[in-house]
Backbone as a printed PyTorch tensor [residue, N CA C, xyz], in Angstrom:
tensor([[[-17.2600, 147.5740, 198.1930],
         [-17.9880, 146.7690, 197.2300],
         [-19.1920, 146.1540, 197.9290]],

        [[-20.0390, 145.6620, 197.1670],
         [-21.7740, 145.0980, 197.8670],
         [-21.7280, 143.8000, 197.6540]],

        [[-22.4310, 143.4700, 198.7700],
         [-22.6090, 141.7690, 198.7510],
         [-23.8970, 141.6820, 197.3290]],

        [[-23.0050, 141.1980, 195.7690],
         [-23.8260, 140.8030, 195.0030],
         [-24.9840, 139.8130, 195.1080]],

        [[-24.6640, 138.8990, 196.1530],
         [-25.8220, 138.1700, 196.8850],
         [-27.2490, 138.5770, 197.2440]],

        [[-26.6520, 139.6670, 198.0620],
         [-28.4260, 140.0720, 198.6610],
         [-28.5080, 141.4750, 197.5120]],

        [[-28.1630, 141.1720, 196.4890],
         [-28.6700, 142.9300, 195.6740],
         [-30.2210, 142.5510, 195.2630]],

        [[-30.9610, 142.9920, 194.9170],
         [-32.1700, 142.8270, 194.8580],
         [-32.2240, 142.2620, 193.0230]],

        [[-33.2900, 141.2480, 192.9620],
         [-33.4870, 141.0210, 191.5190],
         [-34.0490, 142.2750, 190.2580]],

        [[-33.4250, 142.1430, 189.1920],
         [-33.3790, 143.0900, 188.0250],
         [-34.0390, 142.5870, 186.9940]],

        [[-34.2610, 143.6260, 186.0760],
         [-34.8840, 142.9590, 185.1370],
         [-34.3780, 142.0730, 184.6370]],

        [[-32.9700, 141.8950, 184.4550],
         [-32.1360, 140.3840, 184.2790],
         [-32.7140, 139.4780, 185.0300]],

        [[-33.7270, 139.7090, 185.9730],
         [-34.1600, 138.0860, 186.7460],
         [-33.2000, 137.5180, 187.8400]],

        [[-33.4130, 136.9610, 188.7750],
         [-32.6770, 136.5650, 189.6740],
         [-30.9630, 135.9880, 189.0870]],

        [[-30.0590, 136.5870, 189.1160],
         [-28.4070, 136.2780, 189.1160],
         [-28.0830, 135.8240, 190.1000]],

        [[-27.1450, 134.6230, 189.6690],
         [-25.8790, 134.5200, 191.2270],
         [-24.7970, 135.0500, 190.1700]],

        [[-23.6090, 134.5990, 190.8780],
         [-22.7920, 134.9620, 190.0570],
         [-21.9330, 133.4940, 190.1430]],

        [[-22.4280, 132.1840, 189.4340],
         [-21.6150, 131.2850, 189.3080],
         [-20.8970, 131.7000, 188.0060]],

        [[-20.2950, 130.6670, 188.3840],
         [-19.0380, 131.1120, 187.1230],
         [-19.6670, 130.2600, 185.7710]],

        [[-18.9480, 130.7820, 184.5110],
         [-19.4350, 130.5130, 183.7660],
         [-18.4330, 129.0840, 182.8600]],

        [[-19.4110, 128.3400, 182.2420],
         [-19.1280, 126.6230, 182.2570],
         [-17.6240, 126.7810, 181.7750]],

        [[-16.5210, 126.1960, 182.2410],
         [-15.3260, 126.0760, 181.7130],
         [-15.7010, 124.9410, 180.9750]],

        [[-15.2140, 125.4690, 179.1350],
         [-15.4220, 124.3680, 177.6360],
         [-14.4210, 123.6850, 178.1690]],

        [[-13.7960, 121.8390, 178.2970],
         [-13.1260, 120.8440, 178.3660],
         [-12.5140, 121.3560, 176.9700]],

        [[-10.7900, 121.2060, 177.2760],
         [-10.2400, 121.5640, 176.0900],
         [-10.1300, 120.4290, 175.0200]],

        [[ -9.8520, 120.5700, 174.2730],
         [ -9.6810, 119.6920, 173.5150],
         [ -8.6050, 119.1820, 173.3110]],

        [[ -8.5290, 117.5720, 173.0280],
         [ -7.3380, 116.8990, 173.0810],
         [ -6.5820, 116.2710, 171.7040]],

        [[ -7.6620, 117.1210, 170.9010],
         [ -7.1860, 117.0200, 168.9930],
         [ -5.8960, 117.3560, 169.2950]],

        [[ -5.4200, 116.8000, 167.9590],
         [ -3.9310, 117.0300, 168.2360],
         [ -4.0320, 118.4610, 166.7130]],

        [[ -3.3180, 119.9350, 167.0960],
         [ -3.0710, 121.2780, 166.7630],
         [ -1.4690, 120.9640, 165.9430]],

        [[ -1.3330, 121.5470, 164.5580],
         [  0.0190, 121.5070, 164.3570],
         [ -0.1520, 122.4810, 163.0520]],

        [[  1.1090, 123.1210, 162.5540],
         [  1.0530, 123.7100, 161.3760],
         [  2.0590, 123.4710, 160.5440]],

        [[  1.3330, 123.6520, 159.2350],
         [  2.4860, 123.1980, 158.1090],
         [  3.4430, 124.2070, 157.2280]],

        [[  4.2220, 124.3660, 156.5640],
         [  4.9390, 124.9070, 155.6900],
         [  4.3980, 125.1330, 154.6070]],

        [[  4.1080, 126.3080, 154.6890],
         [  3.0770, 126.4360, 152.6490],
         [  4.3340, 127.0490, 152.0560]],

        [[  5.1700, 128.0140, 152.3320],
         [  5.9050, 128.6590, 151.3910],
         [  6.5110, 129.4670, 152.6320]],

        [[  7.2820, 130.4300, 152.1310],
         [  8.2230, 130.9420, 152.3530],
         [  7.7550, 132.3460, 153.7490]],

        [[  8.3430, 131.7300, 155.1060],
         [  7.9770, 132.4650, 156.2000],
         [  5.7880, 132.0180, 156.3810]],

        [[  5.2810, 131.0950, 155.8450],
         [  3.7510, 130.9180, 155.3480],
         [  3.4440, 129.7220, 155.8140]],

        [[  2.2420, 129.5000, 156.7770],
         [  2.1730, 127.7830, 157.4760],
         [  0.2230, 127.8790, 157.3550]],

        [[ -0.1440, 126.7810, 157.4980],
         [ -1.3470, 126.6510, 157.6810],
         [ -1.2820, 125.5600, 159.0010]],

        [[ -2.5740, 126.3730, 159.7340],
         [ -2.7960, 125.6220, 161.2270],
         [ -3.5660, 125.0370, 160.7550]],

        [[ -3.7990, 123.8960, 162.0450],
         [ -4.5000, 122.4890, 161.5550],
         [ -5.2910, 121.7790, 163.4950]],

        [[ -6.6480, 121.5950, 162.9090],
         [ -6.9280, 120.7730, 164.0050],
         [ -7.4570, 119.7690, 163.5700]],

        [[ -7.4940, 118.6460, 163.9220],
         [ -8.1010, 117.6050, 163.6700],
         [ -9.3440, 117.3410, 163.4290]],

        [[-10.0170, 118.0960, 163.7010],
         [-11.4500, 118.7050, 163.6550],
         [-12.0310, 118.6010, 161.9190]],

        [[-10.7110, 119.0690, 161.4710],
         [-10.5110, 119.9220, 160.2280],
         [-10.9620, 121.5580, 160.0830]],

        [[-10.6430, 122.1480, 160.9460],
         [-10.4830, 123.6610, 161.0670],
         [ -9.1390, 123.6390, 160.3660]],

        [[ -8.5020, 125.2400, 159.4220],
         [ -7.4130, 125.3150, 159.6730],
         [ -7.6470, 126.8060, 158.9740]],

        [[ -6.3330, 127.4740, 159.5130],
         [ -6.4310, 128.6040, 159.1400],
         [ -4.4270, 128.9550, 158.6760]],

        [[ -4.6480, 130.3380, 157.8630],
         [ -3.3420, 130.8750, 156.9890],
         [ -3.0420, 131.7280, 158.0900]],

        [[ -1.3340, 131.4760, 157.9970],
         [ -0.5260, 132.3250, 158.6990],
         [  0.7780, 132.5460, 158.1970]],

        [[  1.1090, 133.6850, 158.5140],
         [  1.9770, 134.0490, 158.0870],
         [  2.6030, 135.7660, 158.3350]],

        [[  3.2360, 136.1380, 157.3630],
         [  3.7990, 137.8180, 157.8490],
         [  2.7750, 138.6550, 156.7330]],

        [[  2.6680, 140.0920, 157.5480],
         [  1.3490, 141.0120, 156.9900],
         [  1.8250, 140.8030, 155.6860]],

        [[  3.2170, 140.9130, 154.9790],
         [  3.3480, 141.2480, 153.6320],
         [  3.0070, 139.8070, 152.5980]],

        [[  2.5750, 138.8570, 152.9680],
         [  1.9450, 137.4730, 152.7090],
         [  0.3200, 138.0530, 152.5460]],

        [[ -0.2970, 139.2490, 153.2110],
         [ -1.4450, 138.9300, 152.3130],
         [ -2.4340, 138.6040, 152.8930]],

        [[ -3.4720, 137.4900, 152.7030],
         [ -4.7600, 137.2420, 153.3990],
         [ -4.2490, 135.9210, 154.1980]],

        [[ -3.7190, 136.2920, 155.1790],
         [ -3.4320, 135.6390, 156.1380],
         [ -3.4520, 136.6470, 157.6030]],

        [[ -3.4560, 135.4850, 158.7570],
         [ -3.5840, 135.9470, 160.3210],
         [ -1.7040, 136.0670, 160.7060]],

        [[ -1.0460, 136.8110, 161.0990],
         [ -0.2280, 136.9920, 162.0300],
         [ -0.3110, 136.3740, 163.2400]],

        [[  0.8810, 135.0790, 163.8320],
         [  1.1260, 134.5960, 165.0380],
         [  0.5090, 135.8970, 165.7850]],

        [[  0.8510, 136.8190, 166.0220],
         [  0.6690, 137.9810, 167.0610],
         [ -0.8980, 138.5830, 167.0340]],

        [[ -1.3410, 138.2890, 165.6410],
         [ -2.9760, 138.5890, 165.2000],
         [ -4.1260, 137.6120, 166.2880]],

        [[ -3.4140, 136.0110, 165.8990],
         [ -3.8620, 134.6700, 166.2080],
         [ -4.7780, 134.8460, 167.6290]],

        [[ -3.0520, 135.4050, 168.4540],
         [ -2.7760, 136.0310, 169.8710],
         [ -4.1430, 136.2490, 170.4600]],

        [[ -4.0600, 138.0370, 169.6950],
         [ -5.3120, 138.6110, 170.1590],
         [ -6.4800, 138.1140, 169.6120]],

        [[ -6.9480, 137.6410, 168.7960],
         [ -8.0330, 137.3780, 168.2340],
         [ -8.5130, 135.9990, 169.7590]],

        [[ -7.5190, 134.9820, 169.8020],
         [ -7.9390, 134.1930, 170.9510],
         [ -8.3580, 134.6110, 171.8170]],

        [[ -7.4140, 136.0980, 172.5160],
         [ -8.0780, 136.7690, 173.8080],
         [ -9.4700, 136.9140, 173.9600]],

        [[ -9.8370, 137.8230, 172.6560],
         [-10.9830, 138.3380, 172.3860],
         [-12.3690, 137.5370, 172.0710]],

        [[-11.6630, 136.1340, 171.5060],
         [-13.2540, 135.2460, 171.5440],
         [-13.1290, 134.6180, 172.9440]],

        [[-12.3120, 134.2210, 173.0420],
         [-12.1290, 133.6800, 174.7930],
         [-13.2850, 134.2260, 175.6800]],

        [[-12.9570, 135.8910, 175.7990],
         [-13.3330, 136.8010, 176.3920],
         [-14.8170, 137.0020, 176.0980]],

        [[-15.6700, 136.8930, 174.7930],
         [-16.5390, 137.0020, 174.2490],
         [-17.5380, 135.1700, 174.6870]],

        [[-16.6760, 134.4030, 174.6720],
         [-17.2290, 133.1610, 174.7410],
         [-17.4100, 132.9320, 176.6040]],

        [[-16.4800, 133.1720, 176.9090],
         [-16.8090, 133.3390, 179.0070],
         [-17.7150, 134.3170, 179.3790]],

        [[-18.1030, 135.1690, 178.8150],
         [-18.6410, 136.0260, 179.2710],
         [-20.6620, 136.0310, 178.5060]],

        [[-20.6000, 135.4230, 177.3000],
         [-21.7050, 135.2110, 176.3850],
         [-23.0330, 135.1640, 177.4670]],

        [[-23.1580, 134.2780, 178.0260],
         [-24.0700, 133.4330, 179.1040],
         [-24.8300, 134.7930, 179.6200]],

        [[-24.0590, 135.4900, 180.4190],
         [-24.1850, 136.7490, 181.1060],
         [-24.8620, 138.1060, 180.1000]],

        [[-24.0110, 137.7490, 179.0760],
         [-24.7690, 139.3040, 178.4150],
         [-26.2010, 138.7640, 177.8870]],

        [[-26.2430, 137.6070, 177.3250],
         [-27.4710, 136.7990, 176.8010],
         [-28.5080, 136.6910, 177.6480]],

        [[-28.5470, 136.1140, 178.7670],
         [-29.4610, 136.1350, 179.8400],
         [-30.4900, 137.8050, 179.9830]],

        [[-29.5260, 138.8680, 179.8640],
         [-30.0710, 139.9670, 180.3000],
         [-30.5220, 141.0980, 178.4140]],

        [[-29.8340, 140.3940, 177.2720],
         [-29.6190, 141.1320, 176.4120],
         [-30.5290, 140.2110, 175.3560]],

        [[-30.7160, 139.1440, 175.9110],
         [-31.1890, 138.2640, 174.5880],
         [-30.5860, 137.3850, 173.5260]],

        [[-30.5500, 135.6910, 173.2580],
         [-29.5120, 135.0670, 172.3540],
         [-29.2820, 135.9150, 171.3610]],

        [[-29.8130, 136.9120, 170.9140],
         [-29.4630, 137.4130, 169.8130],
         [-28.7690, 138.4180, 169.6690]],

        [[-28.4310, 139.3700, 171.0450],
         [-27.4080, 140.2350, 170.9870],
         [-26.4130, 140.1210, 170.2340]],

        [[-25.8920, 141.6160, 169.6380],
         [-24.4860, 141.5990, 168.9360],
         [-23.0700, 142.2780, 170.0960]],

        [[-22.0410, 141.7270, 169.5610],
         [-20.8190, 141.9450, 170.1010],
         [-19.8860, 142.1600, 169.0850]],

        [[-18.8490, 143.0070, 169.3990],
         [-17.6170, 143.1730, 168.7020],
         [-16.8210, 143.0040, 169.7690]],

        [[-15.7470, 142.4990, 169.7310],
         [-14.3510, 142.3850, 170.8960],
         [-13.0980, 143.0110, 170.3780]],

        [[-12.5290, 144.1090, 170.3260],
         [-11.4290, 144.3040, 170.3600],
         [-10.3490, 144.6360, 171.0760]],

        [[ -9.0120, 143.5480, 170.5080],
         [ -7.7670, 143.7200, 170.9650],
         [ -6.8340, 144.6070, 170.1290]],

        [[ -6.4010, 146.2180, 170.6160],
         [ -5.6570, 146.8890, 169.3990],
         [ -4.8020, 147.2060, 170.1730]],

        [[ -4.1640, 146.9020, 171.3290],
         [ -2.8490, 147.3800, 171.6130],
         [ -1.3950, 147.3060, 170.5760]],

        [[ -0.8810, 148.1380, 170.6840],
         [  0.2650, 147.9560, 169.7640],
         [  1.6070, 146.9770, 170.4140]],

        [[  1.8780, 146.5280, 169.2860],
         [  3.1070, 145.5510, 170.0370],
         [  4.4910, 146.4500, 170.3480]],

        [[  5.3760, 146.3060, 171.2040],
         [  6.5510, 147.0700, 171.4020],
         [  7.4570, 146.5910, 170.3250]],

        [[  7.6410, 147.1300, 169.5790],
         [  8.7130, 146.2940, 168.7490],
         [  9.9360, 146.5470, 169.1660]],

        [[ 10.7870, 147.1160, 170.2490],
         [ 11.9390, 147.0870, 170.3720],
         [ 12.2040, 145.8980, 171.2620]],

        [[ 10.7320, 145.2170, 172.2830],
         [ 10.9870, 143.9960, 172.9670],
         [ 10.3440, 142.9380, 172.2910]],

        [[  9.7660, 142.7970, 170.7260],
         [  9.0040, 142.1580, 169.7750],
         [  8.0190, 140.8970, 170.8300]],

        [[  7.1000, 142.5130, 171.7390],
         [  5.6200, 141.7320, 172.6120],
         [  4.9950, 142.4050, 172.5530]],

        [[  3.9040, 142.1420, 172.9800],
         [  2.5570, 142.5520, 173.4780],
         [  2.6330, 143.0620, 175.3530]],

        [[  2.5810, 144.3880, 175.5140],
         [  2.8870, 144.5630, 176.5790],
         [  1.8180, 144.4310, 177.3800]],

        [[  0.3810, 145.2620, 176.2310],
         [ -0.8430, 145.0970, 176.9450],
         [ -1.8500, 144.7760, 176.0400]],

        [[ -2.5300, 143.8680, 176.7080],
         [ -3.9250, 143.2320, 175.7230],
         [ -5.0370, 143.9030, 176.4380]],

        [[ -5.6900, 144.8730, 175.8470],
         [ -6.9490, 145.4130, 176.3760],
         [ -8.4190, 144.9540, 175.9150]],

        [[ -8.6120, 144.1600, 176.2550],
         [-10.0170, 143.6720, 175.4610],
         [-11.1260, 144.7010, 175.3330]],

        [[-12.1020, 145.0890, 174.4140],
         [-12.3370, 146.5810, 174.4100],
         [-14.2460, 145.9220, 173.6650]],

        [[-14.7760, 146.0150, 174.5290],
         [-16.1830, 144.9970, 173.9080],
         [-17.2240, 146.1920, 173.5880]],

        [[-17.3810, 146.1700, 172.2910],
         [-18.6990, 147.4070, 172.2120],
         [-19.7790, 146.2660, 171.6690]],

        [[-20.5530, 146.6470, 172.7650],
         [-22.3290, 145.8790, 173.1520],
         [-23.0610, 147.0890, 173.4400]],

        [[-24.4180, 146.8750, 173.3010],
         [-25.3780, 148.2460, 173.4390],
         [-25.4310, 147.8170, 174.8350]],

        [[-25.9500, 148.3850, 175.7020],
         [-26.4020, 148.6030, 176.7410],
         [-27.5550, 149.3040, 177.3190]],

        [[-27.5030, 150.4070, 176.2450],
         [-28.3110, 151.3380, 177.0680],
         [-29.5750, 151.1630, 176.9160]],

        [[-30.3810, 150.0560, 176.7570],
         [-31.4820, 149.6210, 177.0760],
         [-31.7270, 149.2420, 178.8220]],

        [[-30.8710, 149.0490, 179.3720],
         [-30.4030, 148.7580, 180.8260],
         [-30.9920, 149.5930, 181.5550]],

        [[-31.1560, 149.2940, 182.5200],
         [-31.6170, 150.1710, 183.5920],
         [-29.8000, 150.4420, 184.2370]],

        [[-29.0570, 151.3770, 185.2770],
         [-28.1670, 151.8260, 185.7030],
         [-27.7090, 150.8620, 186.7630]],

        [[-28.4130, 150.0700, 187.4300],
         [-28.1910, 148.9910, 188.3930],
         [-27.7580, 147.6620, 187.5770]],

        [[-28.9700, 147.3640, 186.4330],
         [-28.6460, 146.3520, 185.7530],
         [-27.6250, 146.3340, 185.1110]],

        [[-27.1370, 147.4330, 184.3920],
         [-25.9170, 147.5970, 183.7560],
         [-24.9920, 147.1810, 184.6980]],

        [[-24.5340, 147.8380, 185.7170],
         [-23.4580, 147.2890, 186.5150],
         [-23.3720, 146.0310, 186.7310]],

        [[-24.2690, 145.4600, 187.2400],
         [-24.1350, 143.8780, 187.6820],
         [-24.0780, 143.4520, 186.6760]],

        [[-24.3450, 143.7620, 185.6120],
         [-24.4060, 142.8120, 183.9900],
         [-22.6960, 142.4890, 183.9070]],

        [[-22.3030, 143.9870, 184.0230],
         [-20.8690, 143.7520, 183.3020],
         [-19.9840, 143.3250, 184.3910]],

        [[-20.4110, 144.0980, 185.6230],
         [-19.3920, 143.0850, 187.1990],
         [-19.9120, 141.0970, 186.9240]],

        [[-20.7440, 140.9040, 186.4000],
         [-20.7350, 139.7790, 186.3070],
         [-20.0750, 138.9490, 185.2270]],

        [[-20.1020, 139.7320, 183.7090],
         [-19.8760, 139.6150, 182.8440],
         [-18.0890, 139.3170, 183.0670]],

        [[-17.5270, 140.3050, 184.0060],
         [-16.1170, 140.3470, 183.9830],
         [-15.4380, 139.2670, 185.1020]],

        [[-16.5100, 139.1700, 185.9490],
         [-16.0830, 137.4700, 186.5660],
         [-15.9910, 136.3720, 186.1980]],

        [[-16.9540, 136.2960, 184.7480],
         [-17.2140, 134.9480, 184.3460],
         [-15.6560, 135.0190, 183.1500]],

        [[-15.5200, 136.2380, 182.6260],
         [-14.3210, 135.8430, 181.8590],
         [-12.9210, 135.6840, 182.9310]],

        [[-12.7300, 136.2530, 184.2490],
         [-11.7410, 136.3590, 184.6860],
         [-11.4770, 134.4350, 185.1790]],

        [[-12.6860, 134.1060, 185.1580],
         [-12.8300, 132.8720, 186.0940],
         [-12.6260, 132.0320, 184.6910]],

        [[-13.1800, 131.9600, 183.6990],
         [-13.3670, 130.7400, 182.9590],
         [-12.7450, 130.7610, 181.3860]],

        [[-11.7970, 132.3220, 180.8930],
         [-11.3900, 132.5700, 179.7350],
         [ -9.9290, 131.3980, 179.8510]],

        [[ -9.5400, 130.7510, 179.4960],
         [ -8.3300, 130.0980, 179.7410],
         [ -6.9810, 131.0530, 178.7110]],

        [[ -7.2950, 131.5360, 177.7630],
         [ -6.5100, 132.6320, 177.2190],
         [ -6.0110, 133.3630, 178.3870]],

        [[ -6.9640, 134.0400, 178.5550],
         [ -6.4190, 135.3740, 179.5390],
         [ -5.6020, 135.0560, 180.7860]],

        [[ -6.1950, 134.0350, 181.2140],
         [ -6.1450, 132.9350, 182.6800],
         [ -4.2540, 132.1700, 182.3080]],

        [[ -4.2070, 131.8130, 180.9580],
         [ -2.6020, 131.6170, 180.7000],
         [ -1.9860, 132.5490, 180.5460]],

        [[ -2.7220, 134.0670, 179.6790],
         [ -1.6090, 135.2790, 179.6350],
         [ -0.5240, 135.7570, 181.0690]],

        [[ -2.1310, 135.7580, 181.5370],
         [ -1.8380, 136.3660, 182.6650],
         [ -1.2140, 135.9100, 184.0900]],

        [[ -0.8430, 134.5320, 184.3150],
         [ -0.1040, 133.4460, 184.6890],
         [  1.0860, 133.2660, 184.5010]],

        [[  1.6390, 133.6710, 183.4870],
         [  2.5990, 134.0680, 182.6700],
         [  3.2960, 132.1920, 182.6000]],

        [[  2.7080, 131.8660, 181.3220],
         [  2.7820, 130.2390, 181.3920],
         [  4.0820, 130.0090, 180.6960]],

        [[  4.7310, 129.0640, 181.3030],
         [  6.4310, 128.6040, 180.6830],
         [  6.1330, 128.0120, 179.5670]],

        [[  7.2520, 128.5180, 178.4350],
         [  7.1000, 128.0520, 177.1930],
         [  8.4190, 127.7980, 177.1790]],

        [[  8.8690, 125.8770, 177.3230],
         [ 10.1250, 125.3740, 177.2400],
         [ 10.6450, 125.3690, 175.9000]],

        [[ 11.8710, 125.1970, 175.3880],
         [ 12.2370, 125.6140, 174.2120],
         [ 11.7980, 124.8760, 173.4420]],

        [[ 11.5870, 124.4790, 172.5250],
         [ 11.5300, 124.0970, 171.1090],
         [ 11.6060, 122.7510, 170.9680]],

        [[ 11.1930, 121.8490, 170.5660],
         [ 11.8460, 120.1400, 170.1340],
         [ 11.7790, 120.0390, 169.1650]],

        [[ 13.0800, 119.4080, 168.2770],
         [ 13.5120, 119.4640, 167.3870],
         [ 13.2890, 117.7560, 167.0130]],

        [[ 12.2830, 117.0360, 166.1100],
         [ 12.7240, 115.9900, 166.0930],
         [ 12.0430, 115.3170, 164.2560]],

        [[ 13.1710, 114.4290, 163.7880],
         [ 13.3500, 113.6470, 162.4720],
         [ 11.3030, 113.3820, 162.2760]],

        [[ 11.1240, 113.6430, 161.2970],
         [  9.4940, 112.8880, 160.8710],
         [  9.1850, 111.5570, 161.1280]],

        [[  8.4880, 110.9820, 161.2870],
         [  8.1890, 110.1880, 161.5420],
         [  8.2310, 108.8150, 160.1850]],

        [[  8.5010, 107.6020, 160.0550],
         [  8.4570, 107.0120, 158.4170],
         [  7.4010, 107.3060, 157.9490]],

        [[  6.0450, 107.4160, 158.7590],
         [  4.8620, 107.2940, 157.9350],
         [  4.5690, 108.5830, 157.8150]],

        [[  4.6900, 109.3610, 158.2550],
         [  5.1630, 110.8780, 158.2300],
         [  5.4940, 111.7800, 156.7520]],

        [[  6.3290, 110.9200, 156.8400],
         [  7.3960, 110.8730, 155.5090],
         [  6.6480, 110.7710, 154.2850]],

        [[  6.1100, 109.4030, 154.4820],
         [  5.4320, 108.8860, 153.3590],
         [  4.0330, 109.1180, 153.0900]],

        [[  3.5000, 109.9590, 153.7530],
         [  1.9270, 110.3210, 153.6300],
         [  2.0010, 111.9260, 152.7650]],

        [[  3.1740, 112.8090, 153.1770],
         [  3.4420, 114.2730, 152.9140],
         [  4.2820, 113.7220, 151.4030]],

        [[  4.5100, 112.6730, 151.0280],
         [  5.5850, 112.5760, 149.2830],
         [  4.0320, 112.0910, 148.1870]],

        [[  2.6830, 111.5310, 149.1930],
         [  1.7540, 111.2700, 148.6210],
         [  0.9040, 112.1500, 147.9260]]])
């Protein structure tokens, strides 16, 4: 591999390869509700929220949809900086995640993030460093991928009574 340091400047303009800004997560509080039957709506405090539920529910996202779709803007959002600099704010992107899930171990064995961007306006040098850079800034700063791939403990479940005001805001 080459010291990306001393490679000579491209039409991209002088690169380092710092990493790209890790977003401060947010400390809204995330929860979802019960619409109907196997059917929840997510919720951020923000007031974002989105439908979930099972494919046969309809116009809704699948927990397992949610999944990949996070990978893929994650991946699209760490990496933005890099293709923009050399492609222009206005470049287009598609990100796809289509691995199939195993259903006999009901996972995701492999998440392939799969990005179709033009390129071939590039010169053959620039291209490389675009995307060797492009793939540092997501390896370094996607926190999706960075937890997939960490393989982060998910302790069981807490089970606990509503709260009174809880109670009385959801009978309102």
């Amino acid at each position: 591999m080459t010291d990306q340091s001393t490679a000579p400047d491209t039409a991209a303009g002088p690169e380092t390869d710092a990493a790209a800004p890790v977003t401060p997560s947010p400390t809204d509080p995330l929860w979802v509700e019960r619409t109907g039957n196997r059917t929840y709506r997510g919720h951020t405090a923000r007031g974002a929220s989105v439908e979930i539920g099972p494919v046969e529910a309809g116009a809704v996202f699948t927990p397992g949809e949610l999944l990949k779709i996070a990978l893929a803007a994650c991946a699209g959002m760490s990496s933005d900086t890099k293709f923009a600099r050399v492609l222009g704010e206005a470049y287009e992107a598609v990100i796809r995640v289509e691995d199939a899930k195993d259903m006999d171990e009901d996972r995701y064995p492999v998440l392939t993030e799969r990005f179709e961007i033009d390129l071939s306006g590039l010169d053959e040098a620039t291209r490389n460093k675009t995307l060797l850079l492009a793939q540092r800034s997501i390896d370094r700063a996607c926190t999706v991928g960075r937890t997939l791939k960490a393989g982060a403990l998910v302790p069981p479940a807490v089970f606990e009574q509503p709260a009174a005001g809880d109670a009385e805001d959801a009978a309102s």
